[in-house]
mmCIF file of C-alpha atoms in Angstrom:
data_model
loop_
_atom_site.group_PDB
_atom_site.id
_atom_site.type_symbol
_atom_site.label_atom_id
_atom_site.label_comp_id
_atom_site.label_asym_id
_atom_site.label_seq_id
_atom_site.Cartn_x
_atom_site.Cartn_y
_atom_site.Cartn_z
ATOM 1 C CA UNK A 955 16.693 -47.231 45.376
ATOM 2 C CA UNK A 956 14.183 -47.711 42.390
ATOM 3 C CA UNK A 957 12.671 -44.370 42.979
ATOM 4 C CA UNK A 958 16.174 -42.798 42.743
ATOM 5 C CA UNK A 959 17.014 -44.178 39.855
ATOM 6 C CA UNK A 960 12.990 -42.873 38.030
ATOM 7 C CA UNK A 961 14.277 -40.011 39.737
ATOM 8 C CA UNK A 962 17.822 -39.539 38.296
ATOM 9 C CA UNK A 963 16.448 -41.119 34.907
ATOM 10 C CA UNK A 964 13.433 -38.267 34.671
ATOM 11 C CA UNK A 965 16.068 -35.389 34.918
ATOM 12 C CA UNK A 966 18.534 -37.100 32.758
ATOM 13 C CA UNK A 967 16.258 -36.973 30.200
ATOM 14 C CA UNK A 968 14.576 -33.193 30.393
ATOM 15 C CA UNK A 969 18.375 -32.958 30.175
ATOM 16 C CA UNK A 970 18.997 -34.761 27.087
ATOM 17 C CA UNK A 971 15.793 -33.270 25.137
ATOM 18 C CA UNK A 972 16.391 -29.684 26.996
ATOM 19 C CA UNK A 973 19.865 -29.865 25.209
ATOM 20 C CA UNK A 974 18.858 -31.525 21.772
ATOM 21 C CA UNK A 975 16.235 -29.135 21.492
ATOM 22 C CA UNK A 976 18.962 -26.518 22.170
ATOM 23 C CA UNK A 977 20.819 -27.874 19.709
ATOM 24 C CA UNK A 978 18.236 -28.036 16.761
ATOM 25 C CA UNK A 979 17.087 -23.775 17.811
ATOM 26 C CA UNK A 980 21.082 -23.105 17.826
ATOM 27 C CA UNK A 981 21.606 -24.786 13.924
ATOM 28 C CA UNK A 982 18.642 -23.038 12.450
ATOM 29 C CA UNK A 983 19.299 -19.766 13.698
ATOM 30 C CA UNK A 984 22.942 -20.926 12.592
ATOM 31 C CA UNK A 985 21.589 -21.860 9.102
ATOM 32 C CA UNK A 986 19.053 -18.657 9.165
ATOM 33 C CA UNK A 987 22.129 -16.121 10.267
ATOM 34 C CA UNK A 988 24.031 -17.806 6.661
ATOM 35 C CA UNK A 989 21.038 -17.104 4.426
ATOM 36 C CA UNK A 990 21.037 -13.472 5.914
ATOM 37 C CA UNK A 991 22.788 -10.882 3.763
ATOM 38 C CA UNK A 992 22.979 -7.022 3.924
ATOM 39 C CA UNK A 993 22.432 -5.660 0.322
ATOM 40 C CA UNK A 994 25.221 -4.334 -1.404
ATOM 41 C CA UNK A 995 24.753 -0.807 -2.420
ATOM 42 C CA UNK A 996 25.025 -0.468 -6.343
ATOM 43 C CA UNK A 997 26.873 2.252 -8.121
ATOM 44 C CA UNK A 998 24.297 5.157 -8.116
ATOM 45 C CA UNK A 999 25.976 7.045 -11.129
ATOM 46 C CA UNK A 1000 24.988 4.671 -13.953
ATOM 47 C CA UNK A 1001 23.260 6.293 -16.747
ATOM 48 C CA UNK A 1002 19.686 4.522 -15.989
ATOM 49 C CA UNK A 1003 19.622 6.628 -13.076
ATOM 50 C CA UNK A 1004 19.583 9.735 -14.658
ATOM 51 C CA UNK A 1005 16.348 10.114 -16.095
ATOM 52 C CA UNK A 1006 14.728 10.708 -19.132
ATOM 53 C CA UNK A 1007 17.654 12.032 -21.627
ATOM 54 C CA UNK A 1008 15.546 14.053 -23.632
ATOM 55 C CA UNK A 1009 13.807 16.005 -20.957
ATOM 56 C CA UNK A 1010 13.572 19.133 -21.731
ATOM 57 C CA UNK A 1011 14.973 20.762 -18.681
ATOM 58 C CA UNK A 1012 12.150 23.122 -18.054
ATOM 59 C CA UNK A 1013 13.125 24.094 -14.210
ATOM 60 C CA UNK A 1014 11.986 26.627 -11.466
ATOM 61 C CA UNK A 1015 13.982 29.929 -12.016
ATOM 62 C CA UNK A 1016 17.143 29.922 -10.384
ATOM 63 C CA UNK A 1017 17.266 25.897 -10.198
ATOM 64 C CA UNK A 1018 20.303 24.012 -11.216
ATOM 65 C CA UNK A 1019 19.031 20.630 -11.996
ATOM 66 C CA UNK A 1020 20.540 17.645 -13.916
ATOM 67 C CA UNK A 1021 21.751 15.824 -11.057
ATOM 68 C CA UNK A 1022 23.761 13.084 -11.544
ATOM 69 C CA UNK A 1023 25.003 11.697 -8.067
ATOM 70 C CA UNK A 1024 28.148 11.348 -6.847
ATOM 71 C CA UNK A 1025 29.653 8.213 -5.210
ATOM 72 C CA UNK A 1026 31.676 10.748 -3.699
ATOM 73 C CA UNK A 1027 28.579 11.591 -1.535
ATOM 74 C CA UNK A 1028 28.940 9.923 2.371
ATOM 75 C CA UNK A 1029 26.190 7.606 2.567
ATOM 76 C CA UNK A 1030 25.032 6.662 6.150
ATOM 77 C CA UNK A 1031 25.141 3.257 6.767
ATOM 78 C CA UNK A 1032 22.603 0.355 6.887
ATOM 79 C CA UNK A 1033 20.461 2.741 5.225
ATOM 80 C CA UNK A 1034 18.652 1.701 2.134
ATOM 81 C CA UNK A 1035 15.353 3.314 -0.439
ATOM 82 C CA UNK A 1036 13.159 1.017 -1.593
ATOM 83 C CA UNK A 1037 10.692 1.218 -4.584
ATOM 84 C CA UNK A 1038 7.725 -0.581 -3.777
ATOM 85 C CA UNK A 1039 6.029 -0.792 -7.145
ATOM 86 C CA UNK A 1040 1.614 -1.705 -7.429
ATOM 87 C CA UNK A 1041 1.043 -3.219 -10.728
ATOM 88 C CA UNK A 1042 -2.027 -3.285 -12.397
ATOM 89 C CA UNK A 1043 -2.542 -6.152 -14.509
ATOM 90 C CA UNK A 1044 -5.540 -4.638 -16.326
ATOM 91 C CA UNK A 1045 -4.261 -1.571 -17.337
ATOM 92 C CA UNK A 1046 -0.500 -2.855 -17.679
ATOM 93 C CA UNK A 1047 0.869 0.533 -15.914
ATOM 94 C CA UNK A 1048 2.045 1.359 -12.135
ATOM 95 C CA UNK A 1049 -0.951 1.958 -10.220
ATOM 96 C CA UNK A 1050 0.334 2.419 -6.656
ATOM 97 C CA UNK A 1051 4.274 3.848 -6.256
ATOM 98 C CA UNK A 1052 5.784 3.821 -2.574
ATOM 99 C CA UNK A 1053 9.334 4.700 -1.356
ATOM 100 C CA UNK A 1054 10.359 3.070 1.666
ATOM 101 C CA UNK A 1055 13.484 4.581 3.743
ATOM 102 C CA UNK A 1056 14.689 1.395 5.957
ATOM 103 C CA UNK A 1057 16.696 2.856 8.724
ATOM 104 C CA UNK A 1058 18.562 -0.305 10.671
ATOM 105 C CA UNK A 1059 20.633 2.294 13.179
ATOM 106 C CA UNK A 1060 17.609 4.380 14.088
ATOM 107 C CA UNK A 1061 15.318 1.766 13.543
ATOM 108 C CA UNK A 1062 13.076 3.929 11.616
ATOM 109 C CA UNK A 1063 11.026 2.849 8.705
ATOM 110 C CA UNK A 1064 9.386 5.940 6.548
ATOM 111 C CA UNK A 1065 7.320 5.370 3.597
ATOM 112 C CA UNK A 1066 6.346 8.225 1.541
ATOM 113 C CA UNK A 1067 3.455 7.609 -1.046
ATOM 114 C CA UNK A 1068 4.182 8.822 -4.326
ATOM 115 C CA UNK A 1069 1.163 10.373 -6.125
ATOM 116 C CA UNK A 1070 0.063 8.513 -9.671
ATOM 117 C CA UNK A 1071 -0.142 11.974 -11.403
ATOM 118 C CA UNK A 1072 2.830 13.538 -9.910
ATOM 119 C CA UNK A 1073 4.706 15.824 -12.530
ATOM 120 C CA UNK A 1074 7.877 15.436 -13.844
ATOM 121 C CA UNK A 1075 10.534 17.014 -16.232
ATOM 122 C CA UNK A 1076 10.091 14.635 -18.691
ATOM 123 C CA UNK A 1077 10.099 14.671 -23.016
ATOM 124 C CA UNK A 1078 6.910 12.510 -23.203
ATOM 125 C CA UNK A 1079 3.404 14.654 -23.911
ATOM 126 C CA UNK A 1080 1.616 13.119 -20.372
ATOM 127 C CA UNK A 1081 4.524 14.043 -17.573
ATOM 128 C CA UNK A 1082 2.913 12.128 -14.829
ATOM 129 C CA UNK A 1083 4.634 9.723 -12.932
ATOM 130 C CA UNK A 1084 2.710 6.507 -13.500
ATOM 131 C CA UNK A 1085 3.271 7.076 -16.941
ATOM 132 C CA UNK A 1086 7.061 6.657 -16.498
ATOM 133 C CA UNK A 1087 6.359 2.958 -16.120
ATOM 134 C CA UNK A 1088 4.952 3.132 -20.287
ATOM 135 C CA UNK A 1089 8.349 4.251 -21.468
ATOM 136 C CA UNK A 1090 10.556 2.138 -19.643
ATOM 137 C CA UNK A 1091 9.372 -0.291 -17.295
ATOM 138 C CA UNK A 1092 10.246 -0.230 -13.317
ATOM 139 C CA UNK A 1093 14.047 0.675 -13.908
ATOM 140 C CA UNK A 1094 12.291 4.162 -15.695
ATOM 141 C CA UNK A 1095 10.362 4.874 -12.558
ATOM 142 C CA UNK A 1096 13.594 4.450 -10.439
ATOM 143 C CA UNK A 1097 15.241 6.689 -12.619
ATOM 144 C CA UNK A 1098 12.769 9.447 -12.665
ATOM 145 C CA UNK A 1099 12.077 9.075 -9.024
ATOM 146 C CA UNK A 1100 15.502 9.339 -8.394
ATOM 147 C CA UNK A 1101 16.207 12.646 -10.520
ATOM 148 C CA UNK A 1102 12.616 13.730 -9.035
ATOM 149 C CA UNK A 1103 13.982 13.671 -5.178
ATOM 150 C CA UNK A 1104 17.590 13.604 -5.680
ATOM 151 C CA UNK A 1105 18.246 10.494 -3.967
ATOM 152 C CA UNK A 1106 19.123 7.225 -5.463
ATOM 153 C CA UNK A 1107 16.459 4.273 -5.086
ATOM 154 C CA UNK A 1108 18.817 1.744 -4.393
ATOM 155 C CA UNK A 1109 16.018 -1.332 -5.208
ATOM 156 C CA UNK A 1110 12.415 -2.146 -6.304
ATOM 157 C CA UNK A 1111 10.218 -4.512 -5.825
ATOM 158 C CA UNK A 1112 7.104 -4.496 -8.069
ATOM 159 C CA UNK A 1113 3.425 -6.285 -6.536
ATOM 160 C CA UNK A 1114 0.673 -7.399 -8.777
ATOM 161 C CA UNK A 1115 -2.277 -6.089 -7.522
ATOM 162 C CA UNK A 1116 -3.583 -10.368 -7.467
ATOM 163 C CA UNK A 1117 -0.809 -10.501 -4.709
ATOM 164 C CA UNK A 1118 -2.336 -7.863 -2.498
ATOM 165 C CA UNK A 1119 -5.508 -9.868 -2.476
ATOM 166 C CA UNK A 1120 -4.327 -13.027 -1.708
ATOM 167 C CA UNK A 1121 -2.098 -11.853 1.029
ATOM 168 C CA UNK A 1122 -5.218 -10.091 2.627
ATOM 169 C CA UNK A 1123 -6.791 -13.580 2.270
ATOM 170 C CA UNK A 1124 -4.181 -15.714 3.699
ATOM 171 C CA UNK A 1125 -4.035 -13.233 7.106
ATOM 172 C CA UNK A 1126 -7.325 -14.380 7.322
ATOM 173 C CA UNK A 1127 -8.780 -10.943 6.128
ATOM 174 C CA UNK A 1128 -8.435 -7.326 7.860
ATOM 175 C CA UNK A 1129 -10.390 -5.134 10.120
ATOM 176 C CA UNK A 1130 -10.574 -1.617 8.484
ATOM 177 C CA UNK A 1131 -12.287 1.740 9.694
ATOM 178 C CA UNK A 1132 -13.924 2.485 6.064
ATOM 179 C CA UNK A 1133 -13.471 6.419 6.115
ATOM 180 C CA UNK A 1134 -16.101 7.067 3.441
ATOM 181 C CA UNK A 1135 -19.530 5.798 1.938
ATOM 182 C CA UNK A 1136 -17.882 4.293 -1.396
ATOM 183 C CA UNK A 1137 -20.701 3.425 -4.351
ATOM 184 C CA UNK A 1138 -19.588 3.112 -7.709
ATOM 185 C CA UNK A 1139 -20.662 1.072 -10.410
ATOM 186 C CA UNK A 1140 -19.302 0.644 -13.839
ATOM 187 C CA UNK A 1141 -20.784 -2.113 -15.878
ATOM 188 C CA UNK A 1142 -17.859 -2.095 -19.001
ATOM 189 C CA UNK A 1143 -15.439 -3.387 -16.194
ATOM 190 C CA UNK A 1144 -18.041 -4.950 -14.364
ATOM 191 C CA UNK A 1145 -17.165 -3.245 -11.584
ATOM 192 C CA UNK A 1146 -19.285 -2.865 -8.637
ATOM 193 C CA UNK A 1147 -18.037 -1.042 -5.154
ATOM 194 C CA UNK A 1148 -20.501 -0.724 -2.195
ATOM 195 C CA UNK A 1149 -19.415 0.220 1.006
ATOM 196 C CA UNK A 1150 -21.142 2.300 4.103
ATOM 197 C CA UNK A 1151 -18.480 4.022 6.169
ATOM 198 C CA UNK A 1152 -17.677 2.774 9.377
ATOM 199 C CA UNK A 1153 -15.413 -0.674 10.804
ATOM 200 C CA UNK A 1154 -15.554 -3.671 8.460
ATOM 201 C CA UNK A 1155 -14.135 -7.171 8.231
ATOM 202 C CA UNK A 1156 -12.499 -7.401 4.550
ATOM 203 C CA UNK A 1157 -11.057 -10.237 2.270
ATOM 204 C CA UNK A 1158 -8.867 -9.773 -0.263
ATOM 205 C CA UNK A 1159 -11.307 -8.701 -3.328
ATOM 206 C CA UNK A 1160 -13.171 -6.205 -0.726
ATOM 207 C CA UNK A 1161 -9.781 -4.688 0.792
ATOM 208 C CA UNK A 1162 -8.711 -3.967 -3.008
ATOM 209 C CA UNK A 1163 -11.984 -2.428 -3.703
ATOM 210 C CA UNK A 1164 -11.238 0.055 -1.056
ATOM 211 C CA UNK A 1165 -7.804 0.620 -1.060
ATOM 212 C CA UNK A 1166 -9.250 1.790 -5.082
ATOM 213 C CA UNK A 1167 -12.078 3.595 -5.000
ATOM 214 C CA UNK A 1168 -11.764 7.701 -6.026
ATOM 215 C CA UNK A 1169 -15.029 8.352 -5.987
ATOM 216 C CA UNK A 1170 -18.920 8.252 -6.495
ATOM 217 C CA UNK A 1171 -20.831 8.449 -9.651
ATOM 218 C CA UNK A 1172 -22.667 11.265 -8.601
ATOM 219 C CA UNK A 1173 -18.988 12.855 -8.223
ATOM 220 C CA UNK A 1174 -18.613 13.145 -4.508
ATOM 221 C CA UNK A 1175 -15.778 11.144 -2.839
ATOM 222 C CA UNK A 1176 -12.405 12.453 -0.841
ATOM 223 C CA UNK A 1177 -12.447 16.458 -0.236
ATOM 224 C CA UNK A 1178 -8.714 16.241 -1.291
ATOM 225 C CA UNK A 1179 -9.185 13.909 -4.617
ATOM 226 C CA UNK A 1180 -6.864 11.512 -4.969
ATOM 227 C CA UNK A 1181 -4.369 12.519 -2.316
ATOM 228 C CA UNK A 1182 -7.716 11.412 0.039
ATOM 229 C CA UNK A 1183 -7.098 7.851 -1.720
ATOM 230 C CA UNK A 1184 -3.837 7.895 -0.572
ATOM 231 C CA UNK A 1185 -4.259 8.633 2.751
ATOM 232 C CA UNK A 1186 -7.109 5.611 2.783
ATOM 233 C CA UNK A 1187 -4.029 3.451 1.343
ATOM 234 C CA UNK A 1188 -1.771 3.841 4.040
ATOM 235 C CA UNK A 1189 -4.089 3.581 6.804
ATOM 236 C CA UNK A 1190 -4.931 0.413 5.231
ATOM 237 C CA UNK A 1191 -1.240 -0.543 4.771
ATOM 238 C CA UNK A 1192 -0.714 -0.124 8.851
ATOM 239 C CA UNK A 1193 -3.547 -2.297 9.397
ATOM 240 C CA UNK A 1194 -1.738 -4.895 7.206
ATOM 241 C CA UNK A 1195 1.305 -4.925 8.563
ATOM 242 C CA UNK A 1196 -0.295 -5.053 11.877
ATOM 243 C CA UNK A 1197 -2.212 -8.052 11.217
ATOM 244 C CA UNK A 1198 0.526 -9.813 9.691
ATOM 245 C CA UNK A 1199 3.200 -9.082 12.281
ATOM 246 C CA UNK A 1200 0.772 -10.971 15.192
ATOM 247 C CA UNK A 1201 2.458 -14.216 16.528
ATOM 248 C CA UNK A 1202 -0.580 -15.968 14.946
ATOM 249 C CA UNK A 1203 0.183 -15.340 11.636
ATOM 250 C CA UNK A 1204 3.318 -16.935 11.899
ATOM 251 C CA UNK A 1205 2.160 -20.520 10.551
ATOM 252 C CA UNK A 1206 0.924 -18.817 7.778
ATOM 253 C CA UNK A 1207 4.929 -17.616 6.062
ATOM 254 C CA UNK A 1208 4.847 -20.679 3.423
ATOM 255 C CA UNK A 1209 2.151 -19.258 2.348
ATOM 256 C CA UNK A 1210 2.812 -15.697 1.875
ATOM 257 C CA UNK A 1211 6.354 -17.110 0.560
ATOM 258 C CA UNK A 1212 4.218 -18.625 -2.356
ATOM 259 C CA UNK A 1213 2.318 -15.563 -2.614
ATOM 260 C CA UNK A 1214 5.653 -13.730 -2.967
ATOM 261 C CA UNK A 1215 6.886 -15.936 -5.444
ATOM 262 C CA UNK A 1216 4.011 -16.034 -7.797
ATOM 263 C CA UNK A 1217 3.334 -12.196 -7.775
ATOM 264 C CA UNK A 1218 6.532 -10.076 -6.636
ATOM 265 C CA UNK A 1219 9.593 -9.619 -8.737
ATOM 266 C CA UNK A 1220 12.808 -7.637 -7.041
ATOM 267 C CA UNK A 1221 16.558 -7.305 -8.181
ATOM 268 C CA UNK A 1222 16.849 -8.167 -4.640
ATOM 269 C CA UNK A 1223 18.273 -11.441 -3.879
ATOM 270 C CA UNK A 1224 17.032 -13.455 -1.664
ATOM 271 C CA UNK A 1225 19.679 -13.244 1.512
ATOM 272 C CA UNK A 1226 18.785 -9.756 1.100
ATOM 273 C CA UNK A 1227 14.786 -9.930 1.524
ATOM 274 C CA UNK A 1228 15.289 -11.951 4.678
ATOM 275 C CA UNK A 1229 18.211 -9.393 6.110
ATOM 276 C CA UNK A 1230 15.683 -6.667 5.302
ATOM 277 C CA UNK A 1231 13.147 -8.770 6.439
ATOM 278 C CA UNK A 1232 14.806 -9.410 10.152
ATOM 279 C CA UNK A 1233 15.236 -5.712 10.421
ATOM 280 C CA UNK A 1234 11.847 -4.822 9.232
ATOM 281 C CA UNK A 1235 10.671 -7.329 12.644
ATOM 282 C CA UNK A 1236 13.195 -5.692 14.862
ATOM 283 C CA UNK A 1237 12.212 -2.089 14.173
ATOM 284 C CA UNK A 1238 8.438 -2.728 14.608
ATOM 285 C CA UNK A 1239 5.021 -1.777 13.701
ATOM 286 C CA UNK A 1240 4.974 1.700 15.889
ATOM 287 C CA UNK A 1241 8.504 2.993 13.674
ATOM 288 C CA UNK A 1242 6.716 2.850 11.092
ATOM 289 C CA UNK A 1243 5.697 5.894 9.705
ATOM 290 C CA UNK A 1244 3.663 7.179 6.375
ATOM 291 C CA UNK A 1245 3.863 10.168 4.430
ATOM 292 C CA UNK A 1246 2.550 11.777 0.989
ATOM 293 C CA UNK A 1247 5.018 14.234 -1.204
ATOM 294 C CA UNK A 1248 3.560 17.773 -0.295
ATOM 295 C CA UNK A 1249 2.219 19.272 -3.200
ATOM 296 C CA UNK A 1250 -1.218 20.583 -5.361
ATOM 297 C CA UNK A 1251 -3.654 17.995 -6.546
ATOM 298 C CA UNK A 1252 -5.618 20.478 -8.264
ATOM 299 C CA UNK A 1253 -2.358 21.971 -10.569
ATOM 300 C CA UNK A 1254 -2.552 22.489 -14.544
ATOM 301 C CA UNK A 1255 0.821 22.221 -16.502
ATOM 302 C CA UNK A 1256 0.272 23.544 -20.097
ATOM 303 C CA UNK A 1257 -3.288 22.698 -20.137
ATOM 304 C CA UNK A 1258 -3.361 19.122 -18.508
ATOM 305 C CA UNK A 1259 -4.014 18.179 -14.810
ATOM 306 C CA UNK A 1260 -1.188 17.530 -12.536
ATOM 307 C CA UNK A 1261 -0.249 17.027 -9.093
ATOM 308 C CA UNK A 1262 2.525 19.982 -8.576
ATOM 309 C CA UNK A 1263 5.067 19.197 -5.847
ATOM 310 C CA UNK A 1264 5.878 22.098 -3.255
ATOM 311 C CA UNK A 1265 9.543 22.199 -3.789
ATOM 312 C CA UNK A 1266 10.847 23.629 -0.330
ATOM 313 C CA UNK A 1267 8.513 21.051 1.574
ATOM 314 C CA UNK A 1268 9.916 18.245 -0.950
ATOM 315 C CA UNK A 1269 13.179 18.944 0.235
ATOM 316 C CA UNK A 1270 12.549 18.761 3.488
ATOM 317 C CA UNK A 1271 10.670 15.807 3.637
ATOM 318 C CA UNK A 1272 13.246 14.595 1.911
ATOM 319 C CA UNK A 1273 15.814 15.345 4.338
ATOM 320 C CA UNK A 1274 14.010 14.413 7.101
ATOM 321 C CA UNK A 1275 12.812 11.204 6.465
ATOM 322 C CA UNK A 1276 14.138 10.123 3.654
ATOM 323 C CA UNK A 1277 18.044 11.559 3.034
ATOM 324 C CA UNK A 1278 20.563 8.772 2.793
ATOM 325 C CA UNK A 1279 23.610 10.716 2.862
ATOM 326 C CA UNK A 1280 25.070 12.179 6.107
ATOM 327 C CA UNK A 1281 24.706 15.693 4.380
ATOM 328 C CA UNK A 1282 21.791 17.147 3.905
ATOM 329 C CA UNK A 1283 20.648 18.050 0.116
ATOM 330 C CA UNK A 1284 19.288 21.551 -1.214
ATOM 331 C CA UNK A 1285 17.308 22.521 -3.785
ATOM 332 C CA UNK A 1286 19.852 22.439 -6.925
ATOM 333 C CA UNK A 1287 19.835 18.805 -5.817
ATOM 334 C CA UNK A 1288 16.378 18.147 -6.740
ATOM 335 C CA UNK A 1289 14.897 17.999 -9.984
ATOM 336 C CA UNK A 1290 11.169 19.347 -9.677
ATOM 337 C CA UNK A 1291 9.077 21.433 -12.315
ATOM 338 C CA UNK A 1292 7.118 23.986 -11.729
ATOM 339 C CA UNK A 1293 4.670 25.677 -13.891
#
């Protein structure tokens, strides 16, 4: 009779703790589902959005321009763009600009990389992209992006380059296929790159050394200049997002919440970054894919050295990957000069 009752007792209590611990999973996915918010899309038609006034409207022949979009425009839904903004601290500019497309239907995530010296429309006397950032901050970089491509960038989010290396750090580092031999030395900055090609284990301080480097000081580097960079970027972003998406890194999210905190500003709120954030887990590591606007590196605009955008393939990358609206755009909707 004893042994029935250790018996009975035994299974009365896996019950009891099965249940309670039932219980406690069911009220913080409960509590997590309140604190997760889809973002509201914002008016796209405010004046910010439209660019440099002054521009001087100096368009490929036949091109309409001047868009201003329309809320009128069907916008598929659960569908947002996403400026991911690098700063750099040392030279107080926009080192690094990314657009991310977050598809929640088709769980698809694109990212196209932005190039630094990408040229624009603009009134200022250096009409490259990163110098948007000088004459207005991350809202001007929206605004010219958005005129650029014809889409609106519905938020930002802006890194300090310190971030990137202490979230490399607190991932315990990254494995990265090192595509080039990188030596570069320049004693005013006291900078100092050395690197042979091939697999290597890097921390933070070494990853942003890579993800960095142009090229040599005897002048060789990337065949395709900075665009080469790029491409070494993104590769390095997969590997990232690889390494912090493994079940082992999940003890590690106070951290990187700190890390966010400290370094990361957003007119997100913060409902939003974890709705984003759920959808960014659901869609995975393999849907998400990388791209680079197609366009000429080498390109000269009125005597300085740009990187010239290949309208046609602009618009359809743009309408591939990263189109928001359920019709597809044409050229009058983008805003892209060509010399």
């Amino acid at each position: 009779m004893s042994r029935n009752k250790r018996k009975t007792s035994a299974w009365q209590a896996l019950a009891v703790t099965t249940i309670c611990v039932l219980f406690v999973m069911t009220a913080l996915v409960g509590l997590y589902k309140c604190f997760s918010q889809e973002p509201t899309l914002k008016d796209s038609t405010t004046p910010a959005l439209n660019g440099d006034p002054s521009a001087p409207q100096e368009l490929r022949s036949g091109q309409q321009g001047g868009n201003i979009l329309s809320t009128a425009s069907e916008r598929k839904e659960h569908y947002y763009t996403i400026l991911l903004g690098g700063l750099d601290d040392e030279n107080g500019g926009s080192d690094t600009n990314l657009l991310v497309a977050l598809d929640a239907d088709q769980k698809e995530i694109n990212v196209v990389s932005l190039p630094r010296d990408t040229l624009l429309d603009v009134s200022w006397s250096v009409k490259k992209l990163n110098n948007a950032y000088h004459h207005g901050g991350i809202s001007q970089t929206q605004a010219e992006i958005t005129r650029l491509l014809g889409i609106p960038v519905d938020y930002y989010v802006t890194v300090d380059l310190r971030a990137f290396v202490e979230l490399v750090n607190a991932i315990g580092g990254v494995d990265f296929d090192i595509p080039v031999n990188m030596d570069y030395d320049d004693p005013y900055q006291d900078l100092h790159i050395h690197f042979q090609s091939g697999l290597r284990h890097l921390d933070g301080a070494e990853a942003l050394q890579v993800v960095r480097w142009r090229q040599n000081n005897d002048g060789t580097g990337y065949a395709t200049a900075d665009i080469g960079r790029i491409g070494t970027q993104q590769e390095f972003l997969k590997a990232v997002a690889k390494q912090t998406l493994q079940i082992s890194n999940w003890d590690k999210v106070s951290a990187m919440a700190e890390i966010f905190e400290k370094w990361v500003e957003t007119d997100l709120k913060l409902s939003n970054l974890i709705w984003l954030g759920e959808q960014a887990l659901t869609i995975g590591n393999d849907n998400i894919a990388f791209h680079t606007l197609p366009g000429d590196g080498s390109g000269y605009y009125k005597g300085g050295s740009y990187y010239v955008l290949d309208p046609e393939a602009t618009l359809d990358m743009v309408n591939t990957y990263f189109n928001p609206y359920k019709h597809d755009l044409t050229m009058d909707d983008l805003h892209i000069l060509v010399p």
